[in-house]
Amino acid sequence: MRRVVLCSFLVSMTAGSSLAQESKAPDVDPIEARQAIMSNNGAAAKLGGQMVKGETPFDPAAAGVALRTMQSGSLGFGYYFPEGSDTGGDTEAAPAIWEKPEEFRSALAKFQNDAAAAIEAKPEDLEAFKQAFSAVTANCKSCHDEFRLEKN
């Protein structure tokens, strides 16, 4: 089971990196790209949360992949908010992204830095992972509160 999860995260991480590399391609839909990245981040956060809650046994390798998935997705994420991508599709992007671009970039940079620090910490036990993971996921809530629209 753990190998399946680990493999799926590796595939997700590679897919997220591929999207970021293609960000200059004219046929990449920015809304679809950012939703794919957020889907990967959500899967990584779910696995991390399950380990933190004891629903899934802690696995240092899987924990590391989850953190790297979240950090990897964040690196290209900011490129997928060009002017005109604030509407259409099934976007949940809040107008605040375009109204307060410096604050959005700052929130994204904080997430990137906290995720990089969590990876650097190389948590090898559950308690260390809980601390590192909570620092990363605190960014998720604050960014979603400010820069994501609630779906009805």
mmCIF file of C-alpha atoms in Angstrom:
data_model
loop_
_atom_site.group_PDB
_atom_site.id
_atom_site.type_symbol
_atom_site.label_atom_id
_atom_site.label_comp_id
_atom_site.label_asym_id
_atom_site.label_seq_id
_atom_site.Cartn_x
_atom_site.Cartn_y
_atom_site.Cartn_z
ATOM 1 C CA MET A 1 0.000 0.000 0.000
ATOM 2 C CA ARG A 2 2.736 2.433 0.960
ATOM 3 C CA ARG A 3 4.547 1.779 -2.305
ATOM 4 C CA VAL A 4 1.384 2.489 -4.279
ATOM 5 C CA VAL A 5 0.910 5.785 -2.460
ATOM 6 C CA LEU A 6 4.579 6.663 -2.873
ATOM 7 C CA CYS A 7 4.493 5.857 -6.591
ATOM 8 C CA SER A 8 1.337 7.874 -7.131
ATOM 9 C CA PHE A 9 2.919 10.888 -5.427
ATOM 10 C CA LEU A 10 6.028 10.553 -7.566
ATOM 11 C CA VAL A 11 3.857 10.524 -10.679
ATOM 12 C CA SER A 12 1.896 13.512 -9.362
ATOM 13 C CA MET A 13 5.065 15.386 -8.568
ATOM 14 C CA THR A 14 6.403 14.752 -12.057
ATOM 15 C CA ALA A 15 3.114 15.859 -13.618
ATOM 16 C CA GLY A 16 3.158 19.064 -11.578
ATOM 17 C CA SER A 17 6.718 19.765 -12.659
ATOM 18 C CA SER A 18 5.789 19.157 -16.285
ATOM 19 C CA LEU A 19 2.951 21.645 -16.047
ATOM 20 C CA ALA A 20 5.268 24.253 -14.613
ATOM 21 C CA GLN A 21 7.769 23.725 -17.415
ATOM 22 C CA GLU A 22 5.029 24.132 -20.005
ATOM 23 C CA SER A 23 3.707 27.358 -18.468
ATOM 24 C CA LYS A 24 4.861 29.368 -21.472
ATOM 25 C CA ALA A 25 3.074 27.068 -23.911
ATOM 26 C CA PRO A 26 0.045 28.827 -25.441
ATOM 27 C CA ASP A 27 -2.219 25.786 -25.124
ATOM 28 C CA VAL A 28 -1.916 25.430 -21.341
ATOM 29 C CA ASP A 29 -5.114 26.524 -19.640
ATOM 30 C CA PRO A 30 -3.980 28.361 -16.481
ATOM 31 C CA ILE A 31 -7.132 27.438 -14.568
ATOM 32 C CA GLU A 32 -6.726 23.743 -15.353
ATOM 33 C CA ALA A 33 -3.011 23.887 -14.554
ATOM 34 C CA ARG A 34 -3.489 25.479 -11.140
ATOM 35 C CA GLN A 35 -6.330 23.080 -10.336
ATOM 36 C CA ALA A 36 -4.075 20.131 -11.192
ATOM 37 C CA ILE A 37 -1.377 21.495 -8.898
ATOM 38 C CA MET A 38 -3.888 22.030 -6.095
ATOM 39 C CA SER A 39 -5.249 18.510 -6.615
ATOM 40 C CA ASN A 40 -1.741 17.119 -6.137
ATOM 41 C CA ASN A 41 -1.225 19.314 -3.069
ATOM 42 C CA GLY A 42 -4.549 18.146 -1.679
ATOM 43 C CA ALA A 43 -3.587 14.494 -2.096
ATOM 44 C CA ALA A 44 -0.236 15.136 -0.401
ATOM 45 C CA ALA A 45 -1.898 17.058 2.432
ATOM 46 C CA LYS A 46 -4.450 14.281 2.853
ATOM 47 C CA LEU A 47 -1.732 11.660 3.229
ATOM 48 C CA GLY A 48 0.182 13.849 5.657
ATOM 49 C CA GLY A 49 -2.968 14.499 7.653
ATOM 50 C CA GLN A 50 -3.757 10.796 7.809
ATOM 51 C CA MET A 51 -0.286 10.110 9.208
ATOM 52 C CA VAL A 52 -0.616 12.937 11.738
ATOM 53 C CA LYS A 53 -4.017 11.610 12.881
ATOM 54 C CA GLY A 54 -2.765 8.019 13.089
ATOM 55 C CA GLU A 55 -5.119 6.861 10.337
ATOM 56 C CA THR A 56 -2.128 5.771 8.238
ATOM 57 C CA PRO A 57 1.146 4.499 9.700
ATOM 58 C CA PHE A 58 3.916 7.093 9.624
ATOM 59 C CA ASP A 59 6.387 6.415 6.837
ATOM 60 C CA PRO A 60 9.350 8.817 6.585
ATOM 61 C CA ALA A 61 9.726 8.237 2.832
ATOM 62 C CA ALA A 62 6.041 8.897 2.115
ATOM 63 C CA ALA A 63 6.104 11.915 4.435
ATOM 64 C CA GLY A 64 9.070 13.312 2.532
ATOM 65 C CA VAL A 65 7.369 12.769 -0.810
ATOM 66 C CA ALA A 66 4.219 14.494 0.456
ATOM 67 C CA LEU A 67 6.238 17.520 1.549
ATOM 68 C CA ARG A 68 8.189 17.590 -1.721
ATOM 69 C CA THR A 69 4.965 17.314 -3.716
ATOM 70 C CA MET A 70 3.547 20.341 -1.948
ATOM 71 C CA GLN A 71 6.745 22.343 -2.328
ATOM 72 C CA SER A 72 7.254 21.332 -5.967
ATOM 73 C CA GLY A 73 3.746 22.401 -6.925
ATOM 74 C CA SER A 74 4.196 25.746 -5.238
ATOM 75 C CA LEU A 75 7.234 26.616 -7.338
ATOM 76 C CA GLY A 76 5.317 27.020 -10.599
ATOM 77 C CA PHE A 77 1.931 27.843 -9.131
ATOM 78 C CA GLY A 78 2.267 31.624 -9.305
ATOM 79 C CA TYR A 79 2.677 31.545 -13.098
ATOM 80 C CA TYR A 80 -0.877 30.329 -13.588
ATOM 81 C CA PHE A 81 -2.658 33.561 -12.628
ATOM 82 C CA PRO A 82 -2.295 35.722 -15.727
ATOM 83 C CA GLU A 83 -4.694 38.597 -16.323
ATOM 84 C CA GLY A 84 -7.979 37.258 -17.636
ATOM 85 C CA SER A 85 -7.798 33.959 -15.767
ATOM 86 C CA ASP A 86 -9.839 35.310 -12.873
ATOM 87 C CA THR A 87 -13.076 34.023 -14.409
ATOM 88 C CA GLY A 88 -14.097 31.080 -16.492
ATOM 89 C CA GLY A 89 -13.706 27.405 -16.065
ATOM 90 C CA ASP A 90 -14.435 26.244 -12.588
ATOM 91 C CA THR A 91 -12.019 28.649 -10.930
ATOM 92 C CA GLU A 92 -12.004 29.181 -7.200
ATOM 93 C CA ALA A 93 -9.419 31.955 -7.437
ATOM 94 C CA ALA A 94 -10.551 34.995 -5.476
ATOM 95 C CA PRO A 95 -10.341 38.506 -6.952
ATOM 96 C CA ALA A 96 -7.867 39.322 -4.154
ATOM 97 C CA ILE A 97 -5.157 37.527 -6.157
ATOM 98 C CA TRP A 98 -5.293 40.257 -8.787
ATOM 99 C CA GLU A 99 -6.273 43.066 -6.409
ATOM 100 C CA LYS A 100 -3.408 42.367 -3.975
ATOM 101 C CA PRO A 101 -0.717 40.704 -6.093
ATOM 102 C CA GLU A 102 2.127 41.504 -3.679
ATOM 103 C CA GLU A 103 0.258 39.889 -0.787
ATOM 104 C CA PHE A 104 -0.487 36.831 -2.927
ATOM 105 C CA ARG A 105 3.166 36.504 -3.978
ATOM 106 C CA SER A 106 4.223 36.937 -0.362
ATOM 107 C CA ALA A 107 1.843 34.200 0.824
ATOM 108 C CA LEU A 108 3.108 31.901 -1.918
ATOM 109 C CA ALA A 109 6.742 32.627 -1.018
ATOM 110 C CA LYS A 110 6.032 31.856 2.647
ATOM 111 C CA PHE A 111 4.491 28.524 1.664
ATOM 112 C CA GLN A 112 7.499 27.721 -0.546
ATOM 113 C CA ASN A 113 9.945 28.610 2.231
ATOM 114 C CA ASP A 114 8.081 26.702 4.937
ATOM 115 C CA ALA A 115 7.798 23.637 2.697
ATOM 116 C CA ALA A 116 11.511 23.827 1.852
ATOM 117 C CA ALA A 117 12.351 24.078 5.573
ATOM 118 C CA ALA A 118 10.152 21.068 6.326
ATOM 119 C CA ILE A 119 11.925 19.056 3.636
ATOM 120 C CA GLU A 120 15.323 20.172 4.922
ATOM 121 C CA ALA A 121 14.356 19.043 8.438
ATOM 122 C CA LYS A 122 13.967 15.466 7.102
ATOM 123 C CA PRO A 123 11.447 14.378 9.722
ATOM 124 C CA GLU A 124 12.218 10.758 10.609
ATOM 125 C CA ASP A 125 9.574 10.285 13.299
ATOM 126 C CA LEU A 126 5.937 11.222 13.710
ATOM 127 C CA GLU A 127 6.508 14.029 16.204
ATOM 128 C CA ALA A 128 9.052 15.759 13.965
ATOM 129 C CA PHE A 129 6.742 15.308 10.981
ATOM 130 C CA LYS A 130 3.778 16.766 12.870
ATOM 131 C CA GLN A 131 5.763 19.910 13.611
ATOM 132 C CA ALA A 132 7.085 20.298 10.053
ATOM 133 C CA PHE A 133 3.778 19.421 8.413
ATOM 134 C CA SER A 134 1.733 21.787 10.587
ATOM 135 C CA ALA A 135 4.038 24.686 9.641
ATOM 136 C CA VAL A 136 3.407 23.931 5.966
ATOM 137 C CA THR A 137 -0.337 23.384 6.198
ATOM 138 C CA ALA A 138 -0.890 26.547 8.225
ATOM 139 C CA ASN A 139 -0.077 28.311 4.956
ATOM 140 C CA CYS A 140 -2.839 26.417 3.176
ATOM 141 C CA LYS A 141 -5.516 27.739 5.504
ATOM 142 C CA SER A 142 -4.328 31.336 5.494
ATOM 143 C CA CYS A 143 -4.006 31.420 1.705
ATOM 144 C CA HIS A 144 -7.364 29.734 1.146
ATOM 145 C CA ASP A 145 -9.042 32.154 3.562
ATOM 146 C CA GLU A 146 -7.708 35.157 1.645
ATOM 147 C CA PHE A 147 -7.269 34.014 -1.942
ATOM 148 C CA ARG A 148 -9.802 31.237 -2.596
ATOM 149 C CA LEU A 149 -13.528 31.486 -3.177
ATOM 150 C CA GLU A 150 -15.822 29.092 -1.372
ATOM 151 C CA LYS A 151 -17.793 26.825 -3.648
ATOM 152 C CA ASN A 152 -21.537 26.804 -3.088
#
